[in-house]
PDB file of C-alpha atoms in Angstrom:
ATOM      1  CA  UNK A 169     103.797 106.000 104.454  1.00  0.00           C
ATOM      2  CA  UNK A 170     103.641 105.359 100.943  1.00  0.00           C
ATOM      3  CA  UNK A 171     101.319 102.116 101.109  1.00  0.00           C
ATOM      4  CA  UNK A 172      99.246 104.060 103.384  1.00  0.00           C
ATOM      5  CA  UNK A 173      98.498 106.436 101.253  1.00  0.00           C
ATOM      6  CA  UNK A 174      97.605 104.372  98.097  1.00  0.00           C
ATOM      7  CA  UNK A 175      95.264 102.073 100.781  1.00  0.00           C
ATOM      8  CA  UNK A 176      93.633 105.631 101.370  1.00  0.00           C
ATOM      9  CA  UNK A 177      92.983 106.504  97.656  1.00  0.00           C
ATOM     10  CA  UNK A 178      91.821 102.968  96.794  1.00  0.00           C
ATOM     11  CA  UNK A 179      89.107 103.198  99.956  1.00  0.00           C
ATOM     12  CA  UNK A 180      87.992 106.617  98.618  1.00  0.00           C
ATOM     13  CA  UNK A 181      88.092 105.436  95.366  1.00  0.00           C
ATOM     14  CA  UNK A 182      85.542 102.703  96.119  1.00  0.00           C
ATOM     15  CA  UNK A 183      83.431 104.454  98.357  1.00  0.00           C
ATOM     16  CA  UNK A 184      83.172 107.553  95.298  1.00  0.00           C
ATOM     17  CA  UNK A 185      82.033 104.176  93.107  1.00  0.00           C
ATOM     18  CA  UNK A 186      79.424 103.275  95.200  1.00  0.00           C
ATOM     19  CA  UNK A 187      77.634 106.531  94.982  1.00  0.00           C
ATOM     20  CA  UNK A 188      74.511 106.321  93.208  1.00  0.00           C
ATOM     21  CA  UNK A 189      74.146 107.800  89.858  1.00  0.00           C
ATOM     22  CA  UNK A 190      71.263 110.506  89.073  1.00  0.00           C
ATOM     23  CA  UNK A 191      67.857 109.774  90.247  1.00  0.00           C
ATOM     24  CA  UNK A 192      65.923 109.996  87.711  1.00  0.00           C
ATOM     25  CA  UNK A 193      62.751 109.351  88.955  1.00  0.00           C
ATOM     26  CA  UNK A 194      63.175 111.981  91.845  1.00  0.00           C
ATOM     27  CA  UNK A 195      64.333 114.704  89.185  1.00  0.00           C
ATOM     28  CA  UNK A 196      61.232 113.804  86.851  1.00  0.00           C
ATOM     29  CA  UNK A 197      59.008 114.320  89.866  1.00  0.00           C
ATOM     30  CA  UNK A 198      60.615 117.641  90.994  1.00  0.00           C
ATOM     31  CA  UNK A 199      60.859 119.219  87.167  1.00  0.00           C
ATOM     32  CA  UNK A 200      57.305 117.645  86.616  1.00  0.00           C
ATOM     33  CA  UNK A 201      56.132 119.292  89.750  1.00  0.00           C
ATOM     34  CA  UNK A 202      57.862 123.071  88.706  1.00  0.00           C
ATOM     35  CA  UNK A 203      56.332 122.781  85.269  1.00  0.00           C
ATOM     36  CA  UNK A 204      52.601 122.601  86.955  1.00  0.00           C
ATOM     37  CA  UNK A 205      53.556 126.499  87.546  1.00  0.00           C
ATOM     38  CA  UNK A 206      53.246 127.032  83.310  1.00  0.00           C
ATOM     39  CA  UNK A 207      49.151 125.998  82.349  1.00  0.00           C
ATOM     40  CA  UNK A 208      49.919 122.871  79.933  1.00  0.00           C
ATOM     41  CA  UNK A 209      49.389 124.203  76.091  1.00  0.00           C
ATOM     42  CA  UNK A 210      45.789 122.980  75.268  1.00  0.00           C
ATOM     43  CA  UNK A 211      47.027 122.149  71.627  1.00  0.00           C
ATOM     44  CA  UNK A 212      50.289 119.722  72.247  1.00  0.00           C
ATOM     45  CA  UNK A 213      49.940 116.408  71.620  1.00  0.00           C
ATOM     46  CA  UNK A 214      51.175 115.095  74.933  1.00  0.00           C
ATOM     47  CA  UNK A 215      47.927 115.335  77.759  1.00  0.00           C
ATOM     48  CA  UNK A 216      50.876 116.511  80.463  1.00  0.00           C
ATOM     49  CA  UNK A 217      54.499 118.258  81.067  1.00  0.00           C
ATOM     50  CA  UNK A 218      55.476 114.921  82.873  1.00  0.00           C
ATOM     51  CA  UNK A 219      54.605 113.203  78.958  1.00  0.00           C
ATOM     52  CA  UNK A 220      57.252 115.894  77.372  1.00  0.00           C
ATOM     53  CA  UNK A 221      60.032 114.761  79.125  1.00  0.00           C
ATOM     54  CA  UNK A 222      62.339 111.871  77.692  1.00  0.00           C
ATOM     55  CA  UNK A 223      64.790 110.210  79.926  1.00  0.00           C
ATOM     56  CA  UNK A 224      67.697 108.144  78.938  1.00  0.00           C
ATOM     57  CA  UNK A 225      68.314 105.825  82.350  1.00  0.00           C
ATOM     58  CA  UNK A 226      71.971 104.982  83.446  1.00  0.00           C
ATOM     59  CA  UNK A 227      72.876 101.516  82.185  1.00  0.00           C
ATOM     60  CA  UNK A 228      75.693  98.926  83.580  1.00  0.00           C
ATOM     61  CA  UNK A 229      77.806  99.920  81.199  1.00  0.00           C
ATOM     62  CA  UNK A 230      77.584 103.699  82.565  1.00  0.00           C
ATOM     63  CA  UNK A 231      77.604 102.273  86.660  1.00  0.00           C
ATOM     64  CA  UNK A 232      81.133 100.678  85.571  1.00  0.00           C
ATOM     65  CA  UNK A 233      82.607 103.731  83.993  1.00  0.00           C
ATOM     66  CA  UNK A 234      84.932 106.451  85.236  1.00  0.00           C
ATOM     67  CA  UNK A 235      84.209 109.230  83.230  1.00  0.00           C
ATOM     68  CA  UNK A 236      82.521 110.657  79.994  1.00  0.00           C
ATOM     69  CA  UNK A 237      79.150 112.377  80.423  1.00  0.00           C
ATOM     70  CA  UNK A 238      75.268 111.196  79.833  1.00  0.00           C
ATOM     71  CA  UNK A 239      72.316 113.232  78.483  1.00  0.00           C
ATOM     72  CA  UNK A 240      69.952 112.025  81.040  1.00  0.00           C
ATOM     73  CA  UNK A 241      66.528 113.656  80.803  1.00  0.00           C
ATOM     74  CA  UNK A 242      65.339 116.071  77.707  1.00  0.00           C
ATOM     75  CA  UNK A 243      62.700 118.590  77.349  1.00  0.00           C
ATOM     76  CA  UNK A 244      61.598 120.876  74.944  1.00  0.00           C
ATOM     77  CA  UNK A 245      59.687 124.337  75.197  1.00  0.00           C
ATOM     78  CA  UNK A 246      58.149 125.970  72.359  1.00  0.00           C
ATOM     79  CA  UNK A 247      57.144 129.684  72.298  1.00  0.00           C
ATOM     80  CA  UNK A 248      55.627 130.942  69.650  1.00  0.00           C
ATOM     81  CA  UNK A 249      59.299 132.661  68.003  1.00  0.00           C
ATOM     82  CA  UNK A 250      61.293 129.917  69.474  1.00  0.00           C
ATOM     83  CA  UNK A 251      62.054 126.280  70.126  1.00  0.00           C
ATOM     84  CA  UNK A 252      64.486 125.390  73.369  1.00  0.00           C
ATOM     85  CA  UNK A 253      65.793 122.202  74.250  1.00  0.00           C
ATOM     86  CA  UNK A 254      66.681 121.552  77.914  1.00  0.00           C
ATOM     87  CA  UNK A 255      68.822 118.986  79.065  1.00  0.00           C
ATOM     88  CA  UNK A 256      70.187 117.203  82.239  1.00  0.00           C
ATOM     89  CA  UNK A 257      73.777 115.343  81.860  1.00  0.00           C
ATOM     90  CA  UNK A 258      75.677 113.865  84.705  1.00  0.00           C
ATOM     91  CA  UNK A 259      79.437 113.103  84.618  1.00  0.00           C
ATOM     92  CA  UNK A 260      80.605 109.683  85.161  1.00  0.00           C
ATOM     93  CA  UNK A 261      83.676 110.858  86.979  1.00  0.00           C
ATOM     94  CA  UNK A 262      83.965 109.896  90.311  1.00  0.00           C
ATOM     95  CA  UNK A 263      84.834 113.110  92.333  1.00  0.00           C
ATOM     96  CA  UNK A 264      81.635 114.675  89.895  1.00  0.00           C
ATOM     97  CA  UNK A 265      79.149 112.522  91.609  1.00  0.00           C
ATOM     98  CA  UNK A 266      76.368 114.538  92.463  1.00  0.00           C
ATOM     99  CA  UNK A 267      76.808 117.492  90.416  1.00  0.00           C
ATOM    100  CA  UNK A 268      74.721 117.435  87.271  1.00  0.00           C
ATOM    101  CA  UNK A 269      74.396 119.996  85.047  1.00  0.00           C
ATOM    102  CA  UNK A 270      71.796 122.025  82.959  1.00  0.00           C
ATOM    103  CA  UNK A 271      71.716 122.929  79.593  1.00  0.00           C
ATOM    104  CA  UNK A 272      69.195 125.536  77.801  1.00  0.00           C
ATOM    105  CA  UNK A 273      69.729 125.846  73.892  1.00  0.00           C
ATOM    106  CA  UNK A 274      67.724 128.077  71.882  1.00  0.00           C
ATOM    107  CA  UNK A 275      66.837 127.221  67.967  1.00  0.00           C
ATOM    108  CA  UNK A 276      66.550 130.136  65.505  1.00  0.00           C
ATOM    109  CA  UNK A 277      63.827 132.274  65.313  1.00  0.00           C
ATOM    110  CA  UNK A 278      61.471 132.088  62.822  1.00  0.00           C
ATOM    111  CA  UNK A 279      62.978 134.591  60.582  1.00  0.00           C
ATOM    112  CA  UNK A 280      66.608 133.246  60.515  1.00  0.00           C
ATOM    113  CA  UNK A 281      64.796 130.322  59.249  1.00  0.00           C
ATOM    114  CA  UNK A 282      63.440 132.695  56.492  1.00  0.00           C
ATOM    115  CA  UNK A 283      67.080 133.912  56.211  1.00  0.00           C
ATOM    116  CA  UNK A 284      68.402 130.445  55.767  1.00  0.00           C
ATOM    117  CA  UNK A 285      65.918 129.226  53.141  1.00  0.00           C
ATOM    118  CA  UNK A 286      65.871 132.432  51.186  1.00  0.00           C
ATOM    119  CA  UNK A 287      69.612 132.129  51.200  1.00  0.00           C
ATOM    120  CA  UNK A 288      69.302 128.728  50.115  1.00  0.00           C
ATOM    121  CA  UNK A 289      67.266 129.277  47.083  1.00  0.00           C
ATOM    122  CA  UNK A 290      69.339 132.053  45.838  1.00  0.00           C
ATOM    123  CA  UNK A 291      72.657 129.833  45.718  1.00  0.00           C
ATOM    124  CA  UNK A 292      69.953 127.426  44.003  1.00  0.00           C
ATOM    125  CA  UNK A 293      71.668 124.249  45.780  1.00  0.00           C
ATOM    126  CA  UNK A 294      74.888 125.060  45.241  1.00  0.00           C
ATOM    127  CA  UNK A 295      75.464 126.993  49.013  1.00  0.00           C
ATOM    128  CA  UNK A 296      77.128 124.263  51.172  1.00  0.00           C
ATOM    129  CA  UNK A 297      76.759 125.600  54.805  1.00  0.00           C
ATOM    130  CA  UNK A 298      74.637 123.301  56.715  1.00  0.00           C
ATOM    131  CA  UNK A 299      72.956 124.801  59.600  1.00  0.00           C
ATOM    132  CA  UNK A 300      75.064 124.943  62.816  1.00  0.00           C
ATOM    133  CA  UNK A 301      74.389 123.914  66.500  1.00  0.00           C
ATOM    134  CA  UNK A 302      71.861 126.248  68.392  1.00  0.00           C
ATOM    135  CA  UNK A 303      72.658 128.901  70.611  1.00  0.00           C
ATOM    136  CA  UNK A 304      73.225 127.891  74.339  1.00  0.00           C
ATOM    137  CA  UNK A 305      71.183 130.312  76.448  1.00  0.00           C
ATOM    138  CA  UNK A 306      72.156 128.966  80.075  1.00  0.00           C
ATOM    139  CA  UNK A 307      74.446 126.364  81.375  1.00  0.00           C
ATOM    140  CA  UNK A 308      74.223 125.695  85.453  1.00  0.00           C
ATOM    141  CA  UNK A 309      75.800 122.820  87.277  1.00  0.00           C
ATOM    142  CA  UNK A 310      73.658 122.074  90.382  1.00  0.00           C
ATOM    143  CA  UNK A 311      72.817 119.447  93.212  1.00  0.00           C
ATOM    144  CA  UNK A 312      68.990 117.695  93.916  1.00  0.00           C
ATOM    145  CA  UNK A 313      68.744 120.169  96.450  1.00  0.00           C
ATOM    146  CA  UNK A 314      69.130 123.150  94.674  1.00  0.00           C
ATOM    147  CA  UNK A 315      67.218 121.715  91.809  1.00  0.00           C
ATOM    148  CA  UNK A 316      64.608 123.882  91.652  1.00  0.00           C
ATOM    149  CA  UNK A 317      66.930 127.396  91.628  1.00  0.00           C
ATOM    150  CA  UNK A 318      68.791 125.831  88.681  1.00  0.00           C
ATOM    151  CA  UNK A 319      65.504 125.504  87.022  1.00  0.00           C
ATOM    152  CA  UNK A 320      63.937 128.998  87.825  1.00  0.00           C
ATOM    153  CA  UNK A 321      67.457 130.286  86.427  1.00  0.00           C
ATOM    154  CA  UNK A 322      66.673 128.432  83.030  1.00  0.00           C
ATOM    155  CA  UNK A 323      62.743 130.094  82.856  1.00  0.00           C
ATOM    156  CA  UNK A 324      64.985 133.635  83.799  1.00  0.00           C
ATOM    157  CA  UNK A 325      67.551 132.935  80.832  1.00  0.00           C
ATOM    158  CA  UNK A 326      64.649 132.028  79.030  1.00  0.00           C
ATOM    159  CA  UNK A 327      62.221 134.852  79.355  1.00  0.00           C
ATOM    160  CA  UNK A 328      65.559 137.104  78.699  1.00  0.00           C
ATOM    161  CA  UNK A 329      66.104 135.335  75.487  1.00  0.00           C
ATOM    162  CA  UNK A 330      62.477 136.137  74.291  1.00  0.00           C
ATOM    163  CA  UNK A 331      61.886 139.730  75.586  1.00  0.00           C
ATOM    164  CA  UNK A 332      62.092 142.320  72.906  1.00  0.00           C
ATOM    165  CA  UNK A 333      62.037 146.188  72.903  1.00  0.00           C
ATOM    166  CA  UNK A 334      58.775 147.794  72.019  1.00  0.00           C
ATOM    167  CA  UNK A 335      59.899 149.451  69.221  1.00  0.00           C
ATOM    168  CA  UNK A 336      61.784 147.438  66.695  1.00  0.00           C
ATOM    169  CA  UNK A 337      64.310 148.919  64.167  1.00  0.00           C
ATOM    170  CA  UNK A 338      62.605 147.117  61.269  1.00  0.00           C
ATOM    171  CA  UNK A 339      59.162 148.127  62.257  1.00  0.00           C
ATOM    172  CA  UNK A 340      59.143 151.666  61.589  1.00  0.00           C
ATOM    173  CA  UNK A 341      55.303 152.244  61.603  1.00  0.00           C
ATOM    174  CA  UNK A 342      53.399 155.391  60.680  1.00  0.00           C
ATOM    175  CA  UNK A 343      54.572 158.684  62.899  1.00  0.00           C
ATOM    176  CA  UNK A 344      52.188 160.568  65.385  1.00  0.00           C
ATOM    177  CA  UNK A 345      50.868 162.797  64.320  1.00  0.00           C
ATOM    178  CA  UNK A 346      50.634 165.920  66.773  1.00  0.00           C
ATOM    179  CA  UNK A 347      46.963 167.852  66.718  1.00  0.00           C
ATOM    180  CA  UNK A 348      47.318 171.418  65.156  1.00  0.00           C
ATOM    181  CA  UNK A 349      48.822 174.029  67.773  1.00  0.00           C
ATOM    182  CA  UNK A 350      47.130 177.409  68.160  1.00  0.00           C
ATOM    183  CA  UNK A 351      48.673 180.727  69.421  1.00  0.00           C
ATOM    184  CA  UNK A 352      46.509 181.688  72.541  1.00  0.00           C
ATOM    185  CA  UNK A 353      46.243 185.838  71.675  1.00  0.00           C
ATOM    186  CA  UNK A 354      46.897 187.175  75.708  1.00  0.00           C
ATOM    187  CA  UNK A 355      45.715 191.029  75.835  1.00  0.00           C
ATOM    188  CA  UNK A 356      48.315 193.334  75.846  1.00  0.00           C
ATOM    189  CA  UNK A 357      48.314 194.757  79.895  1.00  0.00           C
ATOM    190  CA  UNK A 358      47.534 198.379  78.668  1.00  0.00           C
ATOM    191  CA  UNK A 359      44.194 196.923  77.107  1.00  0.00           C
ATOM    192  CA  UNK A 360      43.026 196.351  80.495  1.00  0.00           C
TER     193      UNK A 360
END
């Protein structure tokens, strides 16, 4: 019973390291394709979305391993208060083949840059707090096949991120002013 077993676990065990690892080219295509939604910025340097994206393929090395993870495609989005970085990883682990995951991260806004270098010229070099990692905004594991509903999640968590209310605290403006009431005289009944 016992042998049987461990001749079960090695045949699954080989058949999990056959599986392919992510398809790059297919998930390049399909995020290349979603991006055609979004007009490309006129001023980037790139001439297309598919020209933004970097890709890091799987080597030998990564087909022999059992585990760790892999960055395998980047992307950035710039708005004009924010940067994001979007990645794709896959884990190397066997019974995680097929699930990738994605990762939105959000930079600071302009004015916590302000914050930092104003903060930074006050200690005059002698503040010793280098900046930290970015906010994550969404992290999804998903399939190919639901590819495109991890993405439209990401442009959600995204357009969340940069939404603001009308009316800021720190933008106090000048009030309304109301125009000048006047008293309507009604005649009394008896003048009737």
């Amino acid at each position: 019973m016992a042998v049987s077993n461990k001749l079960k676990e090695a045949v699954k065990h080989e058949l999990l390291k056959g599986q392919p690892l992510l398809d790059i080219k297919l998930i390049c295509s399909k995020l290349a394709e979603w991006l055609t939604n979004a007009d490309f910025p006129c001023e980037a340097a790139a001439s297309s979305w598919s020209e933004c994206l970097r890709t890091f393929p799987a080597t030998e090395q990564d087909k022999k391993l059992e585990e760790g993870r892999r960055i395998r495609i980047v992307f950035c989005l710039h708005t004009k208060e924010s940067r994001y970085l979007i990645t794709i990883m896959e884990s190397l682990a066997l019974n995680n083949r097929g699930v990738y995951s994605i990762i939105a991260y959000v930079d600071w806004k302009n004015k916590e840059w302000e914050h930092q270098r104003v903060l930074e010229q006050a200690y005059e070099g002698k503040f010793d707090d280098a900046l930290r990692a970015s906010q994550t905004v969404w992290a999804q594991h998903f399939t190919e096949n639901d590819f495109t509903i991890a993405l439209d999640n990401v442009a959600r968590a995204i357009l969340a991120n940069e939404l603001e209310p009308e009316c800021t605290p720190d933008s106090i403006g000048q009030p309304i002013r109301l125009p000048n009431q006047s008293m309507i005289a009604f005649p009394d009944e008896s003048e009737d």
